[in-house]
């Protein structure tokens, strides 16, 4: 452990890097747009009136702060550490994704952009982007893989109701990574009037920083809530990791609080050993994709491998560069949960607590399901309950052999 | 003098350079080799050979499908190097440029420059490696005299251009439009002014690519640059299974620009 370094933790650096990870690996045409975004962001980060505007929308439009909830019955059932849930599922639109889009849409307006685009996997980021676009009267185009459009039909319709245009992407694996390719293609073509709202702590600099900062409201609130609720910071914080935005949001304010253990849970699919998964931090190699250097699922020729996960939101072959760095320095521990483990936890939480979690979130729950019974009752675990599971009912029903 | 310098030295005889882009292994390795040799025979001065990638972010639909066709044939990086070697055996003079995405080049790790040199490759174009990220990559290639061809776009300002020119070699590739390969080229005058500006800042040759699909456009673009790149239209013939038409098309371009 190189924890000594953490007191000066200040990433990304001037080059937009987290150690060797991150950077700006994009075509020349996009460099100017990224530099403009960086310039504006550096300015608004210090601009009190801008920050006030963000906070106002987070409070009145999103419904923050989200509660810290003690999962009493589930805790009893597992018979070990006390389990708390940070209820991001109660946000407007049902997930943490709105924390980022509320901020980025204000950035877009600041830059005078009239049109926003976004990629989406599960549809949560697409819905969150369509929502803030409606709220501010901006044109909104969402790119979504053909396969995801099929498994997330409800969210597709929601986006359309909100006035967004949903573009079906039928290239490559027809999922999140291909939606991101297509969004990049649109951005390079319409770079002058369009802001690309990336939905995860991924992509070229300054996106990993921007998305982390807007989501870190989750960790900041938790610091206050945990002190109030149980008089100290949590012993363990657990979050699921696809691109990694909900995890960075809750981890970031705790990076220097080294008494708190941080655990990210990737999508293990049919099991990491099976090769059918979406867990680049557990079983990937360093490479470059979507503007960033990070861990990727790839073959020996550098071709990106197709991924598998029951949850569309984790079905991504890469991961945010800050996670890659936090993994390498050992500050965050990365685990994985399989489809089956996640599905079981989905049912457990629904029946035990009356809270239906998103399938993405269910991966974090599955890990806690495994470790909580082994820990003493004096320990506290906080799970970032990043989203609600309404959107997943068709998938779960299908897995359970039912037709709705 | 490098092969690239020799080709561009024709400038003294006022000949413009025709650069063609095809994807290695599209539709298969054998045909790919035949197409490349036909291109040389029909007047191509420089071969840009695309390295197929699973996520070709800067390509329009036509070239995306070419990447997919090549990957379906399970083409490996070593196959591409072999292809270059075979072209080189038959032709000692034509410059060969590999064009692709960073992750493909990274897969060869520190052997990259040496392997490229041994395969007779003269330069590389890495679509998603902007100047800012390229320092060590540029230096590694330099050790084996491989040129890193820079892409310059309509959004590159003159301050940035100046910095880029300090570490450029071979030639410069001006991307004529904001967009993806095969898109519609609309504003000739803007391209003309930008190319003139670039040429006033450097002695390196400037070729123009993206959106050039016919002889008249090629002629216009060549009138103020050192050459042109054509890719999508050639690959369109491959997609439509009319490869025999490539030769005449290439000849018509060559004639138009000179």
XYZ file of C-alpha atoms in Angstrom:
662
model
C 0.000 0.000 0.000
C 1.332 3.407 -0.995
C -1.080 5.285 1.258
C 1.530 7.858 2.257
C 0.993 9.525 -1.109
C -2.696 10.063 -0.537
C -2.435 13.270 1.496
C -1.409 15.020 -1.683
C -3.897 13.184 -3.858
C -4.685 15.690 -6.602
C -5.641 13.999 -9.798
C -5.942 14.420 -12.693
C -2.631 16.225 -13.232
C -2.095 19.011 -15.775
C -1.964 16.516 -18.629
C -5.277 15.031 -17.552
C -3.659 11.896 -16.174
C -4.150 9.704 -13.149
C -0.670 8.215 -12.975
C -0.197 6.636 -16.396
C -3.964 6.489 -17.015
C -6.361 8.925 -18.645
C -5.130 11.515 -21.151
C -6.757 12.808 -24.311
C -6.603 10.176 -27.040
C -8.966 11.720 -29.563
C -8.846 12.861 -33.151
C -7.275 16.249 -33.801
C -10.661 17.831 -34.573
C -11.896 17.259 -31.003
C -8.878 18.715 -29.228
C -10.143 22.294 -29.479
C -13.524 21.285 -28.037
C -11.868 19.493 -25.114
C -9.612 22.470 -24.445
C -12.607 24.796 -24.451
C -14.490 22.513 -22.080
C -11.494 22.339 -19.779
C -11.115 26.118 -19.752
C -14.778 26.707 -18.966
C -14.805 23.977 -16.328
C -11.752 25.310 -14.501
C -13.531 28.663 -14.358
C -16.921 27.449 -13.131
C -15.336 25.169 -10.550
C -14.343 28.330 -8.682
C -17.429 30.317 -9.634
C -19.714 30.514 -6.610
C -22.813 31.553 -8.547
C -22.418 28.590 -10.912
C -21.976 26.167 -8.022
C -25.018 27.679 -6.349
C -27.047 27.088 -9.500
C -25.967 23.419 -9.520
C -26.821 22.951 -5.847
C -30.207 24.604 -6.327
C -31.107 22.154 -9.093
C -29.745 19.216 -7.096
C -31.993 20.185 -4.202
C -35.178 21.335 -5.918
C -35.108 19.361 -9.176
C -33.337 16.140 -8.168
C -34.511 16.022 -4.560
C -31.179 15.919 -2.738
C -29.802 15.121 -0.281
C -30.570 11.461 -0.750
C -31.193 9.648 2.558
C -28.813 7.277 4.280
C -31.041 4.346 5.165
C -30.342 1.608 7.715
C -31.290 -1.739 6.152
C -32.299 -3.271 9.450
C -34.014 -6.444 8.300
C -31.317 -7.277 5.743
C -28.649 -6.620 8.388
C -30.401 -9.031 10.782
C -30.779 -11.615 8.048
C -27.080 -11.575 7.228
C -26.204 -11.423 10.926
C -22.992 -9.390 10.753
C -21.984 -5.826 9.945
C -24.596 -3.052 9.936
C -25.659 -2.263 6.398
C -26.687 1.195 5.252
C -27.906 2.237 1.825
C -27.172 5.591 0.238
C -30.457 6.070 -1.544
C -29.521 7.415 -4.981
C -32.473 5.403 -6.289
C -34.728 8.091 -4.792
C -33.299 10.789 -7.041
C -35.450 12.218 -9.794
C -35.232 9.789 -12.767
C -34.201 6.997 -10.421
C -30.413 6.914 -10.336
C -27.215 8.822 -9.561
C -26.797 9.703 -13.252
C -28.820 12.919 -12.870
C -26.180 14.434 -10.526
C -23.831 14.660 -13.513
C -26.309 15.740 -16.173
C -27.692 18.568 -14.003
C -24.170 20.000 -13.866
C -23.125 19.284 -17.430
C -26.212 20.830 -18.972
C -25.359 24.071 -17.157
C -21.832 23.785 -18.557
C -23.308 23.338 -22.044
C -25.368 26.488 -21.608
C -22.338 28.360 -20.330
C -20.517 27.423 -23.549
C -23.501 28.541 -25.627
C -24.214 25.065 -27.035
C -27.765 24.494 -28.216
C -27.594 20.774 -28.795
C -26.532 17.964 -26.466
C -25.713 14.349 -27.273
C -25.128 11.372 -25.010
C -24.500 7.640 -25.122
C -26.454 5.291 -22.926
C -26.360 1.630 -21.957
C -29.129 0.861 -19.484
C -30.857 4.052 -20.527
C -30.475 5.787 -17.140
C -27.926 8.283 -18.422
C -30.000 8.782 -21.562
C -33.086 9.507 -19.464
C -31.123 11.813 -17.164
C -29.756 13.715 -20.178
C -33.158 13.906 -21.895
C -34.637 15.170 -18.621
C -32.241 18.072 -18.139
C -32.500 18.899 -21.858
C -36.264 19.204 -21.494
C -35.776 21.288 -18.365
C -33.501 23.733 -20.249
C -35.062 23.525 -23.711
C -32.066 22.034 -25.537
C -32.113 19.693 -28.523
C -31.138 16.202 -27.336
C -29.905 13.150 -29.239
C -29.259 9.860 -27.441
C -27.161 7.067 -28.952
C -28.056 3.585 -27.809
C -27.001 0.131 -28.980
C -29.628 -1.888 -30.805
C -29.344 -4.693 -28.255
C -29.821 -2.281 -25.321
C -32.821 -0.666 -27.011
C -34.424 -4.084 -26.961
C -33.690 -4.877 -23.323
C -34.502 -1.380 -22.017
C -37.666 -0.559 -23.959
C -39.206 1.398 -21.080
C -36.334 3.842 -20.846
C -36.342 4.298 -24.631
C -39.958 5.382 -24.472
C -39.246 7.654 -21.511
C -36.545 9.445 -23.479
C -38.882 9.906 -26.411
C -41.600 11.310 -24.138
C -39.035 13.804 -22.860
C -38.501 15.012 -26.401
C -35.188 13.315 -27.146
C -34.328 11.574 -30.380
C -33.052 8.031 -29.756
C -30.588 6.808 -32.415
C -30.235 3.059 -32.692
C -26.605 1.936 -33.140
C -26.216 -1.313 -35.058
C -22.432 -1.372 -35.511
C -19.990 -3.630 -33.642
C -21.452 -5.331 -30.587
C -24.552 -3.070 -30.639
C -24.107 -2.081 -26.966
C -22.709 0.773 -24.852
C -19.220 0.960 -26.377
C -20.645 1.225 -29.881
C -23.109 3.882 -28.722
C -20.088 5.820 -27.458
C -18.298 5.403 -30.834
C -21.356 6.798 -32.582
C -21.665 9.700 -30.144
C -17.991 10.548 -30.835
C -18.729 10.485 -34.581
C -21.641 12.854 -34.113
C -19.573 15.137 -31.892
C -16.703 15.415 -34.368
C -19.233 16.374 -37.063
C -21.214 18.904 -35.003
C -18.523 20.030 -32.600
C -19.304 23.739 -32.904
C -22.875 23.756 -31.582
C -22.934 20.472 -29.641
C -21.890 19.448 -26.140
C -21.271 15.767 -25.548
C -22.514 14.798 -22.071
C -20.463 11.708 -21.299
C -22.264 9.697 -18.643
C -19.400 8.043 -16.836
C -15.995 8.895 -15.377
C -14.618 7.752 -18.717
C -13.556 9.299 -22.019
C -10.887 11.918 -22.662
C -9.800 14.537 -20.135
C -11.523 16.555 -18.668
C -14.566 14.211 -18.622
C -13.366 11.797 -15.906
C -12.779 14.784 -13.637
C -16.029 16.597 -14.462
C -18.258 13.538 -14.031
C -16.492 12.601 -10.792
C -16.847 16.099 -9.374
C -20.556 16.348 -10.145
C -21.180 12.909 -8.633
C -19.037 13.498 -5.554
C -22.039 15.171 -3.913
C -22.932 11.581 -2.949
C -19.746 11.052 -0.918
C -19.857 14.564 0.522
C -23.369 13.988 1.865
C -22.367 10.597 3.211
C -19.560 12.165 5.247
C -22.076 14.333 7.087
C -24.788 11.663 7.300
C -22.541 8.877 8.593
C -21.153 11.108 11.369
C -24.688 11.977 12.360
C -26.062 8.448 12.055
C -23.293 6.429 13.695
C -20.721 8.957 14.835
C -17.923 8.058 12.421
C -17.149 7.405 8.777
C -18.216 4.005 7.418
C -15.774 1.106 7.789
C -16.481 -0.043 4.255
C -18.069 1.633 1.248
C -19.185 -0.589 -1.620
C -20.288 0.457 -5.103
C -20.730 -1.242 -8.455
C -18.346 -0.309 -11.274
C -19.056 -0.266 -14.996
C -17.471 2.943 -16.250
C -17.452 3.811 -12.557
C -19.333 7.092 -12.025
C -21.433 6.164 -9.005
C -18.404 4.544 -7.380
C -16.149 7.580 -7.982
C -18.928 9.817 -6.679
C -19.108 8.057 -3.342
C -15.381 7.134 -3.103
C -13.775 10.423 -4.027
C -14.451 12.406 -0.810
C -13.123 9.385 1.142
C -9.865 8.768 -0.735
C -7.769 10.420 1.971
C -9.841 8.816 4.776
C -7.782 5.663 4.728
C -9.605 4.059 7.665
C -12.545 3.604 5.340
C -12.123 0.644 3.032
C -13.390 1.220 -0.508
C -14.610 -1.674 -2.650
C -15.699 -1.525 -6.290
C -17.653 -4.454 -7.718
C -17.431 -5.239 -11.419
C -19.789 -7.312 -13.544
C -18.588 -10.904 -13.403
C -21.149 -12.109 -15.975
C -20.945 -15.901 -16.149
C -17.804 -15.756 -14.001
C -14.452 -14.024 -14.570
C -12.809 -17.330 -15.487
C -15.422 -17.997 -18.175
C -14.252 -14.973 -20.153
C -17.912 -13.931 -20.478
C -17.928 -10.871 -18.261
C -17.357 -7.108 -18.125
C -14.625 -6.873 -15.512
C -11.559 -5.154 -17.032
C -10.034 -4.364 -13.627
C -10.164 -8.035 -12.693
C -9.203 -9.472 -16.068
C -8.076 -6.766 -18.505
C -4.946 -5.184 -19.954
C -3.875 -1.559 -20.287
C -4.824 0.031 -23.597
C -6.466 3.035 -25.241
C -10.146 3.379 -26.072
C -12.652 6.238 -26.184
C -10.025 8.850 -25.548
C -8.451 7.339 -22.438
C -5.673 5.001 -21.385
C -7.083 2.452 -18.966
C -7.692 -1.246 -18.348
C -9.594 -2.820 -21.226
C -10.932 -6.196 -22.198
C -8.983 -6.888 -25.365
C -7.231 -9.621 -27.330
C -3.528 -9.800 -28.179
C -4.020 -7.646 -31.279
C -5.675 -4.900 -29.270
C -9.167 -5.659 -30.566
C -11.784 -4.808 -27.953
C -13.620 -7.930 -26.815
C -17.360 -8.156 -26.563
C -18.534 -8.124 -22.982
C -21.286 -9.892 -21.154
C -23.396 -8.786 -18.230
C -27.039 -9.181 -17.283
C -27.025 -5.447 -16.558
C -26.773 -3.182 -19.586
C -25.228 -0.391 -17.515
C -22.145 -2.438 -16.619
C -21.761 -3.981 -20.065
C -18.654 -1.980 -21.015
C -15.139 -3.261 -21.844
C -13.314 -0.348 -20.201
C -13.351 1.532 -16.920
C -12.687 5.120 -15.844
C -8.949 5.937 -15.640
C -9.104 7.029 -12.008
C -10.327 3.558 -11.050
C -7.381 2.060 -12.957
C -5.067 4.256 -10.902
C -6.789 3.566 -7.567
C -6.545 -0.138 -8.326
C -2.840 0.039 -9.068
C -1.977 2.005 -5.908
C -4.179 -0.335 -3.883
C -6.456 2.336 -2.426
C -9.597 0.674 -3.772
C -10.162 -3.068 -3.835
C -11.941 -4.358 -6.933
C -14.086 -7.478 -6.812
C -16.664 -8.965 -9.113
C -20.126 -10.514 -8.801
C -21.731 -12.843 -11.334
C -25.089 -12.419 -13.064
C -26.625 -15.078 -10.829
C -25.290 -13.547 -7.603
C -26.595 -10.134 -8.656
C -30.033 -11.528 -9.515
C -30.281 -13.258 -6.155
C -29.447 -10.020 -4.340
C -31.963 -8.156 -6.464
C -34.674 -10.466 -5.084
C -33.294 -10.453 -1.546
C -33.299 -6.696 -1.145
C -36.684 -6.333 -2.806
C -38.289 -8.859 -0.446
C -36.408 -7.968 2.725
C -36.372 -4.175 2.557
C -39.082 -3.271 0.056
C -36.464 -1.604 -2.102
C -36.061 -2.795 -5.678
C -32.485 -2.089 -6.780
C -31.160 -1.713 -10.330
C -29.366 -4.800 -11.651
C -26.153 -2.745 -11.788
C -26.458 -1.930 -8.076
C -27.317 -5.557 -7.327
C -23.664 -6.445 -8.052
C -22.570 -4.306 -5.093
C -25.279 -5.931 -2.968
C -24.048 -9.395 -3.956
C -20.577 -8.615 -2.662
C -21.980 -7.334 0.635
C -24.161 -10.411 0.866
C -20.916 -12.403 0.851
C -18.842 -10.374 3.314
C -21.326 -8.887 5.802
C -21.962 -12.171 7.694
C -18.209 -12.544 8.326
C -17.861 -9.104 9.910
C -18.564 -8.068 13.479
C -21.793 -6.261 14.357
C -19.840 -3.148 15.297
C -18.749 -2.634 11.670
C -20.697 -0.452 9.264
C -20.988 -0.947 5.531
C -22.489 1.659 3.222
C -23.619 0.605 -0.247
C -24.195 3.188 -2.914
C -27.690 2.195 -3.969
C -27.049 3.816 -7.310
C -30.383 3.180 -9.006
C -33.810 1.653 -8.797
C -34.804 -1.531 -10.592
C -38.071 -0.656 -12.303
C -36.298 -0.513 -15.668
C -35.016 -4.081 -15.163
C -38.316 -5.845 -14.544
C -38.507 -7.318 -18.043
C -34.941 -8.643 -17.794
C -35.529 -10.137 -14.360
C -38.810 -11.708 -15.440
C -37.083 -13.254 -18.441
C -34.268 -14.624 -16.249
C -36.942 -16.091 -13.953
C -38.659 -17.706 -16.939
C -41.738 -15.483 -16.847
C -43.450 -13.444 -19.544
C -45.107 -10.178 -18.625
C 16.514 10.343 -49.010
C 13.485 8.428 -47.708
C 10.910 6.910 -50.012
C 8.436 9.611 -48.984
C 10.898 12.403 -49.751
C 11.540 10.887 -53.175
C 7.832 10.784 -53.992
C 7.302 14.379 -52.977
C 10.423 15.518 -54.814
C 8.412 15.049 -57.969
C 7.083 18.422 -56.915
C 9.834 19.909 -59.003
C 8.153 18.397 -62.012
C 4.882 19.730 -60.549
C 3.369 16.277 -60.235
C 0.733 15.967 -57.537
C 0.684 12.916 -55.330
C -2.150 10.401 -55.258
C -2.619 8.654 -51.909
C -5.019 5.733 -51.623
C -6.541 4.206 -48.488
C -7.750 0.638 -48.239
C -8.146 -1.650 -45.242
C -5.748 -4.578 -44.827
C -7.607 -7.856 -45.219
C -10.703 -6.358 -46.833
C -12.382 -8.403 -48.176
C -9.595 -10.940 -47.481
C -5.803 -10.978 -47.418
C -5.355 -12.313 -50.966
C -7.680 -9.773 -52.556
C -6.217 -7.044 -50.406
C -2.761 -7.724 -51.850
C -4.081 -7.773 -55.404
C -5.978 -4.503 -54.886
C -2.866 -2.806 -53.505
C -0.744 -3.927 -56.452
C -3.447 -2.778 -58.874
C -3.533 0.600 -57.144
C 0.223 0.997 -57.651
C -0.106 -0.041 -61.314
C -2.906 2.496 -61.843
C -0.998 5.438 -60.444
C -1.181 5.431 -56.627
C 1.951 7.170 -55.310
C 1.512 6.348 -51.615
C -0.399 3.467 -50.053
C -2.201 4.127 -46.802
C -3.156 0.741 -45.427
C -5.802 0.693 -42.728
C -5.249 -1.490 -39.667
C -8.700 -2.928 -38.923
C -9.957 -2.102 -35.430
C -13.033 -3.182 -33.495
C -13.945 0.441 -32.684
C -13.064 2.693 -35.635
C -14.382 5.910 -34.120
C -13.410 8.314 -36.905
C -14.779 6.279 -39.786
C -18.008 6.678 -41.688
C -20.250 3.672 -42.412
C -18.408 2.521 -45.573
C -14.979 2.239 -43.932
C -16.506 0.885 -40.697
C -17.874 -2.037 -42.696
C -14.460 -2.581 -44.292
C -12.956 -2.895 -40.807
C -15.691 -5.354 -39.861
C -15.141 -7.454 -43.019
C -11.405 -7.671 -42.320
C -11.944 -8.592 -38.666
C -14.372 -11.334 -39.697
C -11.411 -12.875 -41.555
C -9.599 -12.784 -38.215
C -6.741 -10.672 -39.535
C -3.809 -10.314 -37.109
C -1.223 -7.550 -36.923
C 1.423 -10.000 -38.136
C -0.684 -10.660 -41.265
C -0.675 -6.942 -42.003
C 3.099 -6.766 -41.601
C 3.418 -9.751 -43.957
C 1.180 -8.026 -46.467
C 3.449 -4.967 -46.369
C 6.527 -7.181 -46.861
C 4.954 -8.804 -49.917
C 4.139 -5.418 -51.466
C 7.667 -4.256 -50.712
C 9.260 -7.270 -52.435
C 7.549 -6.313 -55.682
C 7.974 -2.585 -55.339
C 10.971 -0.930 -53.740
C 9.783 2.660 -54.107
C 6.145 3.083 -53.119
C 5.824 4.465 -49.591
C 3.640 2.353 -47.314
C 1.826 4.071 -44.447
C -0.124 2.140 -41.830
C -3.172 4.036 -40.610
C -5.096 2.961 -37.559
C -5.987 3.415 -33.908
C -3.675 3.628 -30.928
C -4.721 0.388 -29.278
C -3.656 -1.649 -32.343
C -0.175 -0.093 -32.376
C 0.155 -0.523 -28.604
C -0.392 -4.252 -29.002
C 3.128 -4.596 -30.482
C 4.581 -2.855 -27.419
C 8.262 -1.902 -27.752
C 8.779 -4.079 -30.823
C 6.557 -1.835 -32.935
C 9.117 0.416 -34.648
C 11.471 -2.437 -35.457
C 8.711 -4.654 -36.835
C 7.406 -1.802 -38.990
C 10.871 -1.115 -40.334
C 11.476 -4.778 -41.151
C 8.160 -4.939 -42.983
C 9.142 -2.007 -45.203
C 6.649 0.417 -43.666
C 7.581 4.089 -44.036
C 5.204 5.794 -41.684
C 2.118 5.550 -39.499
C -0.991 7.642 -38.970
C -2.671 7.169 -35.602
C -6.150 8.650 -35.723
C -6.627 8.910 -31.959
C -3.119 9.992 -31.025
C -3.086 13.790 -31.041
C 0.171 15.716 -30.851
C -0.233 16.181 -27.072
C -0.022 12.449 -26.330
C 2.533 11.477 -28.941
C 5.952 12.456 -27.644
C 7.351 9.072 -26.641
C 5.588 7.324 -29.511
C 7.118 9.789 -31.985
C 10.589 9.316 -30.514
C 10.361 5.525 -30.597
C 9.362 5.553 -34.264
C 12.135 7.991 -35.077
C 14.769 5.512 -33.873
C 13.790 3.271 -36.776
C 13.235 6.166 -39.214
C 9.473 5.652 -39.297
C 7.569 8.874 -39.912
C 4.595 9.814 -37.746
C 2.224 11.548 -40.137
C 0.256 14.287 -38.392
C -3.398 14.948 -39.025
C -4.332 18.608 -39.087
C -7.991 19.572 -38.861
C -10.101 22.660 -39.567
C -10.136 23.285 -35.806
C -6.327 23.286 -35.407
C -5.292 26.882 -34.692
C -1.997 28.384 -35.836
C -0.398 28.372 -32.387
C -1.039 24.679 -32.001
C 0.029 24.047 -35.592
C 3.375 25.672 -34.893
C 4.011 23.329 -31.964
C 2.955 20.316 -34.039
C 5.202 21.220 -36.946
C 8.215 21.107 -34.652
C 7.773 17.341 -34.395
C 6.351 16.350 -37.766
C 7.919 14.454 -40.605
C 7.027 12.790 -43.898
C 4.004 14.810 -44.916
C 0.998 16.459 -43.322
C -2.507 15.141 -43.761
C -5.081 17.913 -43.805
C -8.514 16.635 -42.800
C -10.768 18.697 -45.059
C -13.875 18.639 -42.893
C -15.186 18.371 -39.369
C -16.587 14.888 -39.438
C -15.947 11.291 -40.328
C -14.481 9.647 -43.416
C -16.752 9.696 -46.439
C -18.732 12.733 -45.285
C -19.911 15.497 -47.604
C -17.274 18.069 -48.460
C -18.911 21.483 -48.673
C -16.539 24.390 -48.452
C -13.635 24.366 -50.927
C -12.507 27.888 -50.174
C -12.155 27.178 -46.485
C -9.962 24.154 -47.287
C -7.932 26.189 -49.743
C -7.282 28.998 -47.276
C -6.351 26.617 -44.509
C -3.947 24.609 -46.683
C -2.308 27.835 -47.872
C -1.860 28.892 -44.261
C -0.263 25.574 -43.343
C 2.050 25.720 -46.339
C 3.194 29.171 -45.352
C 4.400 27.741 -42.047
C 6.240 24.634 -43.262
C 8.183 23.019 -46.075
C 6.569 19.657 -45.468
C 4.182 18.532 -48.208
C 0.451 18.817 -47.403
C -2.069 16.328 -48.743
C -5.831 16.728 -48.400
C -8.180 13.920 -47.467
C -11.786 13.211 -46.314
C -14.714 13.725 -48.669
C -12.873 13.392 -52.015
C -14.949 11.008 -54.121
C -14.487 11.984 -57.780
C -11.982 13.316 -60.295
C -13.292 16.919 -60.422
C -13.059 17.286 -56.620
C -9.629 15.677 -56.656
C -8.486 18.158 -59.301
C -9.708 21.155 -57.302
C -8.108 19.932 -54.073
C -4.813 19.153 -55.785
C -4.656 22.622 -57.300
C -3.599 24.146 -53.975
C -2.074 21.142 -52.183
C 0.667 18.577 -52.800
C -1.707 15.696 -53.219
C -4.972 14.080 -52.263
C -6.166 11.010 -50.358
C -9.050 8.850 -51.565
C -10.426 6.039 -49.420
C -14.183 5.705 -49.065
C -14.874 5.656 -52.815
C -12.339 2.851 -53.434
C -13.729 0.840 -50.538
C -17.216 1.418 -51.884
C -16.143 -0.557 -54.997
C -14.897 -3.375 -52.739
C -18.168 -3.427 -50.785
C -20.160 -3.585 -54.013
C -17.924 -6.391 -55.288
C -16.789 -4.300 -58.256
C -13.056 -4.309 -57.582
C -12.214 -4.377 -61.331
C -13.522 -0.794 -61.471
C -10.892 0.422 -59.008
C -8.134 0.590 -61.637
C -9.967 2.907 -64.012
C -11.170 5.075 -61.150
C -7.618 5.431 -59.849
C -6.315 6.259 -63.311
C -8.987 8.942 -63.674
C -7.922 10.531 -60.378
C -4.269 10.473 -61.331
C -5.043 12.110 -64.631
C -7.264 14.725 -63.036
C -4.719 15.940 -60.493
C -1.850 16.316 -62.958
